[in-house]
């Protein structure tokens, strides 16, 4: 099984973020501002050796690929942002395509959502709306993506480049767009595009044109699971002072049990064997988006550890024998507390868990 980690390209300065959030803003700005909100809260999340990198530096991208490769991560799935011809955070991937480095597999996930500035005391501000356009716009978008699809490092399935779409249900005429892109792909020497519908917190769609689905965890299970959403009150017993202090009309924070959600993930994997199309499993490291959202609709998981992650990931792999890909959330989502990159608390331990599992998978003595 090939493990692919989602990759956030927001660790570099762009004019739009300077305008919206202040000069010099990157994802590290959020991470550095994080503070513990209750006893035992693991904040701030600090990179090992204070390595607050800049993704426009090719040495950083090489370092990321090197440690990923050394620990058994197969490739990165870069988040892609496209707003009817307007690109955001495109520099890291475009540099990867231009230079041919690092030599590491990758694919793309279109994070097709509005960019929003949340206001806990008033109306949220849409910084840039997600607009899709018509056929001419789809054509422009396709030819931008084609440069990546034709790259020798791009990840393929059934001789087609894999392309994930985060919120397909929000795209008007989505089936028509996918069909048009497949037509253009074949006109340009490809067998088509292997479209993957991301299943997260939105209703599951039945849009024609998708070849497979992928679970984006933990959001999929939080929205579609059973025990994870019904036992929050039980989890909060014994922590009433903390939750009461953090809860008022302007502050909403939910705390979930790491083990409970992971058990739901494993149980649903067993139950979902007969779906109408292939499902790529999803895993997550941890979750805590208070660095990004502070106290407004933030979610915190309690109980995560490298050892637990390794054990649950092993069980997930065992339940998905024969499935080619597994998507991990994430490589570097520091603002959401889910990352494989080394930090001061756990160092390389999460990556070591993946290394141990991939070595086992590739061994004739593995118990999978």
Coordinates of N, CA and C in Angstrom, one line a residue, residues 55-217:
X55 N 8.8 27.6 2.0 CA 8.7 26.6 0.9 C 9.2 27.1 -0.5
X56 N 9.6 28.4 -0.6 CA 10.2 28.9 -1.8 C 11.7 28.5 -1.8
X57 N 12.2 28.0 -0.7 CA 13.6 27.5 -0.7 C 13.7 26.0 -1.1
X58 N 14.4 25.8 -2.2 CA 14.4 24.4 -2.7 C 15.0 23.4 -1.8
X59 N 15.9 23.9 -0.9 CA 16.5 23.0 0.1 C 15.5 22.5 1.1
X60 N 14.5 23.3 1.4 CA 13.4 22.9 2.3 C 12.6 21.7 1.6
X61 N 12.3 21.9 0.3 CA 11.5 20.9 -0.4 C 12.3 19.6 -0.5
X62 N 13.6 19.7 -0.7 CA 14.4 18.5 -0.8 C 14.4 17.8 0.6
X63 N 14.6 18.6 1.7 CA 14.6 18.0 3.0 C 13.3 17.3 3.3
X64 N 12.1 17.9 2.9 CA 10.8 17.2 3.1 C 10.8 15.9 2.4
X65 N 11.1 15.9 1.1 CA 11.1 14.7 0.3 C 12.0 13.7 0.8
X66 N 13.2 14.1 1.2 CA 14.2 13.1 1.7 C 13.7 12.4 3.0
X67 N 13.2 13.1 4.0 CA 12.7 12.5 5.2 C 11.4 11.7 5.0
X68 N 10.6 12.1 4.0 CA 9.4 11.4 3.7 C 9.8 10.0 3.1
X69 N 10.7 10.1 2.1 CA 11.1 8.9 1.4 C 11.8 7.9 2.4
X70 N 12.7 8.5 3.3 CA 13.4 7.6 4.2 C 12.5 6.9 5.2
X71 N 11.3 7.5 5.4 CA 10.4 6.9 6.4 C 9.1 6.2 5.8
X72 N 9.2 6.0 4.5 CA 8.1 5.2 3.8 C 6.9 5.9 3.3
X73 N 6.9 7.2 3.3 CA 5.8 8.0 2.7 C 6.1 7.9 1.2
X74 N 5.0 7.5 0.5 CA 5.2 7.3 -1.0 C 5.2 8.6 -1.8
X75 N 4.3 9.5 -1.4 CA 4.2 10.8 -2.1 C 3.5 11.8 -1.4
X76 N 3.4 13.0 -2.0 CA 2.7 14.2 -1.4 C 1.4 14.4 -2.3
X77 N 0.4 14.9 -1.7 CA -0.8 15.3 -2.4 C -0.9 16.8 -2.1
X78 N -0.5 17.6 -3.1 CA -0.5 19.1 -2.9 C -1.9 19.6 -3.0
X79 N -2.2 20.5 -2.0 CA -3.5 21.3 -2.2 C -3.3 22.3 -3.3
X80 N -4.3 22.3 -4.2 CA -4.3 23.2 -5.3 C -5.5 24.2 -5.2
X81 N -5.2 25.4 -5.5 CA -6.2 26.5 -5.3 C -6.4 27.2 -6.6
X82 N -7.6 27.2 -7.1 CA -7.9 27.8 -8.4 C -9.3 28.4 -8.4
X83 N -9.3 29.7 -8.7 CA -10.6 30.5 -8.6 C -10.8 31.1 -10.0
X84 N -11.3 30.3 -10.9 CA -11.6 30.8 -12.3 C -10.5 31.6 -12.9
X85 N -9.3 30.9 -12.9 CA -8.1 31.5 -13.4 C -7.2 32.2 -12.4
X86 N -7.7 32.5 -11.2 CA -6.9 33.1 -10.2 C -6.3 32.0 -9.4
X87 N -4.9 32.0 -9.2 CA -4.2 31.0 -8.5 C -3.8 31.6 -7.1
X88 N -3.7 30.7 -6.1 CA -3.1 31.1 -4.8 C -2.2 29.9 -4.4
X89 N -1.1 30.3 -3.7 CA -0.2 29.4 -3.1 C 0.4 28.4 -4.2
X90 N 0.5 28.9 -5.4 CA 1.0 28.0 -6.5 C 2.5 27.9 -6.6
X91 N 3.2 28.8 -5.9 CA 4.7 28.8 -6.1 C 5.4 27.5 -5.8
X92 N 5.2 26.9 -4.7 CA 6.0 25.6 -4.4 C 5.8 24.6 -5.5
X93 N 4.6 24.3 -5.9 CA 4.4 23.3 -6.9 C 5.0 23.7 -8.3
X94 N 4.8 25.0 -8.6 CA 5.3 25.4 -9.9 C 6.9 25.4 -9.9
X95 N 7.5 25.6 -8.8 CA 8.9 25.5 -8.7 C 9.3 24.0 -8.8
X96 N 8.5 23.1 -8.2 CA 8.8 21.7 -8.3 C 8.7 21.2 -9.8
X97 N 7.7 21.7 -10.5 CA 7.6 21.4 -11.9 C 8.7 22.0 -12.8
X98 N 9.1 23.2 -12.5 CA 10.1 23.9 -13.3 C 11.5 23.3 -13.1
X99 N 11.8 23.0 -11.9 CA 13.2 22.5 -11.6 C 13.4 21.0 -11.7
X100 N 12.2 20.2 -11.7 CA 12.4 18.8 -11.7 C 12.8 18.2 -10.4
X101 N 12.8 19.0 -9.3 CA 13.2 18.6 -8.0 C 12.2 19.0 -7.0
X102 N 12.1 18.2 -5.9 CA 12.7 16.9 -5.6 C 12.2 15.8 -6.4
X103 N 12.9 14.7 -6.5 CA 12.5 13.5 -7.2 C 11.6 12.7 -6.3
X104 N 10.3 13.1 -6.3 CA 9.4 12.5 -5.3 C 8.0 12.5 -5.9
X105 N 7.3 11.4 -5.8 CA 5.9 11.4 -6.4 C 5.0 12.4 -5.8
X106 N 4.0 12.8 -6.6 CA 3.0 13.8 -6.1 C 1.7 13.7 -6.9
X107 N 0.7 14.2 -6.3 CA -0.6 14.4 -7.1 C -1.2 15.6 -6.5
X108 N -2.4 16.0 -7.0 CA -3.1 17.2 -6.6 C -4.4 17.0 -6.0
X109 N -4.8 17.8 -5.1 CA -6.2 17.9 -4.5 C -6.7 19.3 -4.7
X110 N -7.7 19.5 -5.4 CA -8.3 20.8 -5.6 C -9.1 21.2 -4.4
X111 N -8.6 22.1 -3.6 CA -9.3 22.5 -2.4 C -10.3 23.7 -2.8
X112 N -11.4 23.3 -3.4 CA -12.3 24.2 -4.0 C -13.3 24.8 -3.0
X113 N -12.9 25.7 -2.2 CA -13.7 26.4 -1.3 C -13.4 27.9 -1.2
X114 N -14.3 28.7 -0.7 CA -14.1 30.1 -0.5 C -13.0 30.2 0.6
X115 N -12.2 31.3 0.4 CA -11.3 31.7 1.5 C -12.0 32.7 2.4
X116 N -12.1 32.4 3.7 CA -12.9 33.2 4.6 C -12.1 33.7 5.8
X117 N -12.4 34.9 6.1 CA -11.9 35.5 7.4 C -13.0 35.4 8.4
X118 N -12.8 34.6 9.4 CA -13.9 34.4 10.4 C -13.9 35.5 11.4
X119 N -15.1 35.9 11.8 CA -15.3 37.0 12.8 C -16.2 36.4 13.9
X120 N -15.6 36.1 15.0 CA -16.4 35.5 16.1 C -17.5 36.5 16.6
X121 N -17.4 37.7 16.3 CA -18.4 38.7 16.9 C -19.3 39.3 15.8
X122 N -19.2 38.8 14.6 CA -20.0 39.4 13.5 C -20.0 38.4 12.3
X123 N -20.2 39.0 11.1 CA -20.3 38.3 9.9 C -19.0 37.9 9.3
X124 N -18.8 36.7 8.9 CA -17.6 36.3 8.2 C -17.4 37.0 6.9
X125 N -16.1 37.3 6.6 CA -15.8 38.0 5.4 C -15.2 37.0 4.3
X126 N -15.8 37.0 3.1 CA -15.3 36.2 2.1 C -14.1 36.9 1.4
X127 N -12.9 36.4 1.5 CA -11.7 37.0 1.0 C -11.6 36.8 -0.5
X128 N -11.9 35.6 -0.9 CA -11.9 35.2 -2.4 C -13.0 34.1 -2.5
X129 N -14.0 34.4 -3.3 CA -15.0 33.3 -3.5 C -14.5 32.3 -4.5
X130 N -15.0 31.0 -4.3 CA -14.7 30.0 -5.2 C -15.7 30.1 -6.4
X131 N -15.1 30.4 -7.6 CA -15.9 30.5 -8.8 C -15.5 29.5 -9.8
X132 N -16.4 28.9 -10.6 CA -16.0 27.8 -11.4 C -16.1 28.1 -12.9
X133 N -17.0 29.1 -13.3 CA -17.0 29.5 -14.7 C -17.7 28.4 -15.6
X134 N -17.5 28.6 -16.9 CA -18.0 27.7 -17.9 C -16.9 27.0 -18.7
X135 N -17.3 26.4 -19.8 CA -16.3 25.6 -20.5 C -15.0 26.2 -20.8
X136 N -15.0 27.5 -21.2 CA -13.7 28.2 -21.5 C -12.8 28.2 -20.3
X137 N -13.5 28.4 -19.1 CA -12.7 28.5 -17.8 C -12.2 27.1 -17.5
X138 N -13.0 26.1 -17.7 CA -12.6 24.7 -17.4 C -11.4 24.4 -18.3
X139 N -11.4 24.8 -19.6 CA -10.3 24.6 -20.5 C -9.0 25.2 -20.0
X140 N -9.1 26.4 -19.5 CA -7.9 27.1 -19.0 C -7.4 26.4 -17.8
X141 N -8.3 25.9 -16.9 CA -7.9 25.2 -15.7 C -7.2 23.9 -16.1
X142 N -7.8 23.1 -17.1 CA -7.2 21.9 -17.5 C -5.8 22.0 -18.0
X143 N -5.6 23.0 -18.9 CA -4.3 23.2 -19.5 C -3.2 23.6 -18.4
X144 N -3.7 24.3 -17.4 CA -2.8 24.6 -16.3 C -2.4 23.3 -15.6
X145 N -3.3 22.4 -15.3 CA -3.1 21.2 -14.6 C -2.3 20.2 -15.5
X146 N -2.4 20.3 -16.8 CA -1.8 19.3 -17.7 C -0.3 19.3 -17.5
X147 N 0.3 20.4 -17.2 CA 1.8 20.4 -17.0 C 2.2 19.5 -15.8
X148 N 1.3 19.5 -14.8 CA 1.6 18.6 -13.7 C 1.3 17.1 -14.1
X149 N 0.1 16.9 -14.8 CA -0.2 15.5 -15.1 C 0.8 14.8 -16.0
X150 N 1.5 15.6 -16.8 CA 2.5 15.0 -17.7 C 3.9 14.9 -17.1
X151 N 4.0 15.4 -15.9 CA 5.3 15.2 -15.2 C 5.5 13.8 -14.8
X152 N 6.8 13.3 -15.0 CA 7.1 11.9 -14.7 C 6.9 11.5 -13.3
X153 N 6.9 12.4 -12.4 CA 6.7 12.1 -11.0 C 5.2 12.0 -10.5
X154 N 4.3 12.4 -11.4 CA 2.9 12.5 -11.1 C 2.4 11.0 -10.8
X155 N 1.5 10.9 -9.8 CA 1.0 9.6 -9.4 C -0.2 9.2 -10.3
X156 N -0.2 8.0 -10.9 CA -1.2 7.5 -11.8 C -1.9 6.3 -11.2
X157 N -3.2 6.1 -11.6 CA -4.0 4.9 -11.3 C -4.7 4.5 -12.6
X158 N -4.5 3.3 -13.0 CA -5.1 2.8 -14.2 C -4.7 3.6 -15.4
X159 N -3.4 4.0 -15.4 CA -2.8 4.7 -16.5 C -3.4 6.1 -16.6
X160 N -3.9 6.6 -15.6 CA -4.5 8.0 -15.6 C -4.0 8.8 -14.4
X161 N -3.7 10.1 -14.5 CA -3.3 10.9 -13.4 C -4.4 11.0 -12.4
X162 N -4.1 10.8 -11.1 CA -5.1 11.0 -10.0 C -5.3 12.4 -9.7
X163 N -6.6 12.8 -9.6 CA -6.9 14.2 -9.3 C -8.1 14.2 -8.3
X164 N -7.8 14.7 -7.1 CA -8.8 14.8 -6.1 C -9.6 16.1 -6.1
X165 N -10.8 16.0 -5.8 CA -11.6 17.3 -5.7 C -12.3 17.3 -4.3
X166 N -12.0 18.3 -3.5 CA -12.4 18.3 -2.1 C -13.9 18.4 -1.9
X167 N -14.6 19.3 -2.6 CA -16.0 19.5 -2.4 C -16.7 19.5 -3.8
X168 N -16.8 18.3 -4.4 CA -17.5 18.2 -5.7 C -18.9 18.6 -5.7
X169 N -19.6 18.4 -4.6 CA -21.0 18.8 -4.5 C -21.3 20.3 -4.7
X170 N -20.2 21.1 -4.6 CA -20.4 22.5 -4.7 C -20.1 23.0 -6.1
X171 N -19.8 22.1 -7.0 CA -19.5 22.5 -8.4 C -20.7 22.4 -9.3
X172 N -21.2 23.5 -9.8 CA -22.3 23.4 -10.8 C -21.9 22.6 -12.0
X173 N -22.7 21.7 -12.5 CA -22.4 21.0 -13.7 C -21.1 20.2 -13.6
X174 N -20.9 19.6 -12.4 CA -19.6 18.9 -12.1 C -19.4 17.8 -13.1
X175 N -20.4 16.9 -13.4 CA -20.3 15.8 -14.3 C -19.9 16.3 -15.7
X176 N -20.5 17.4 -16.1 CA -20.1 17.9 -17.4 C -18.7 18.4 -17.5
X177 N -18.2 19.0 -16.4 CA -16.8 19.5 -16.3 C -15.9 18.3 -16.4
X178 N -16.2 17.2 -15.6 CA -15.3 16.0 -15.6 C -15.2 15.4 -16.9
X179 N -16.4 15.3 -17.6 CA -16.4 14.7 -18.9 C -15.6 15.5 -19.9
X180 N -15.7 16.8 -19.8 CA -15.0 17.7 -20.7 C -13.5 17.6 -20.5
X181 N -13.1 17.5 -19.2 CA -11.7 17.3 -18.9 C -11.1 16.0 -19.4
X182 N -11.9 14.9 -19.3 CA -11.5 13.6 -19.8 C -11.3 13.7 -21.3
X183 N -12.2 14.4 -22.0 CA -12.1 14.6 -23.4 C -10.8 15.3 -23.8
X184 N -10.5 16.4 -23.1 CA -9.2 17.1 -23.3 C -8.0 16.3 -23.0
X185 N -8.1 15.5 -21.9 CA -7.0 14.6 -21.5 C -6.7 13.6 -22.6
X186 N -7.7 13.0 -23.2 CA -7.5 12.1 -24.3 C -6.9 12.8 -25.5
X187 N -7.3 14.0 -25.8 CA -6.8 14.7 -26.9 C -5.3 15.1 -26.7
X188 N -4.9 15.0 -25.5 CA -3.5 15.4 -25.2 C -2.7 14.1 -24.8
X189 N -3.1 13.0 -25.2 CA -2.3 11.8 -25.1 C -2.5 11.0 -23.8
X190 N -3.4 11.4 -23.0 CA -3.7 10.6 -21.8 C -4.8 9.7 -22.0
X191 N -5.0 8.7 -21.1 CA -6.1 7.8 -21.2 C -7.3 8.4 -20.5
X192 N -7.2 9.6 -19.9 CA -8.2 10.2 -19.2 C -7.7 10.7 -17.8
X193 N -8.5 11.1 -16.9 CA -8.1 11.5 -15.6 C -8.8 10.6 -14.6
X194 N -8.1 10.2 -13.6 CA -8.7 9.3 -12.5 C -9.2 10.3 -11.4
X195 N -10.5 10.6 -11.5 CA -11.1 11.6 -10.6 C -11.5 10.9 -9.3
X196 N -11.1 11.5 -8.2 CA -11.4 11.0 -6.9 C -12.2 12.0 -6.1
X197 N -13.3 11.6 -5.6 CA -14.2 12.5 -4.8 C -13.8 12.4 -3.3
X198 N -13.5 13.5 -2.7 CA -13.1 13.5 -1.3 C -14.4 13.5 -0.5
X199 N -14.4 12.6 0.5 CA -15.5 12.5 1.4 C -15.1 13.1 2.7
X200 N -15.6 14.3 3.1 CA -15.2 14.9 4.3 C -16.5 15.2 5.2
X201 N -16.7 16.5 5.5 CA -17.8 16.8 6.3 C -19.1 17.1 5.5
X202 N -19.0 17.1 4.2 CA -20.2 17.4 3.3 C -21.0 16.1 3.0
X203 N -22.2 16.3 2.6 CA -23.0 15.1 2.2 C -22.3 14.4 1.1
X204 N -22.4 13.1 1.1 CA -21.8 12.3 0.0 C -22.6 12.4 -1.2
X205 N -21.9 12.7 -2.3 CA -22.6 12.9 -3.6 C -22.7 11.6 -4.4
X206 N -23.4 11.7 -5.5 CA -23.5 10.6 -6.4 C -23.3 11.2 -7.8
X207 N -22.2 11.9 -8.0 CA -21.9 12.6 -9.2 C -21.3 11.7 -10.2
X208 N -21.8 11.6 -11.4 CA -21.2 10.8 -12.5 C -19.8 11.3 -12.9
X209 N -18.9 10.4 -13.1 CA -17.6 10.9 -13.6 C -16.4 10.6 -12.7
X210 N -16.8 10.3 -11.4 CA -15.7 10.0 -10.4 C -15.4 8.5 -10.5
X211 N -14.1 8.2 -10.4 CA -13.6 6.8 -10.5 C -13.5 6.2 -9.1
X212 N -13.3 7.0 -8.1 CA -13.2 6.5 -6.7 C -13.5 7.6 -5.7
X213 N -13.5 7.2 -4.5 CA -13.7 8.2 -3.4 C -12.5 8.0 -2.4
X214 N -12.3 9.1 -1.6 CA -11.2 9.0 -0.6 C -11.8 9.6 0.7
X215 N -11.5 9.0 1.8 CA -12.0 9.5 3.1 C -11.0 10.5 3.6
X216 N -11.5 11.7 3.9 CA -10.7 12.8 4.5 C -10.9 12.8 6.0
X217 N -10.0 12.2 6.7 CA -10.1 12.0 8.1 C -9.4 13.1 8.9

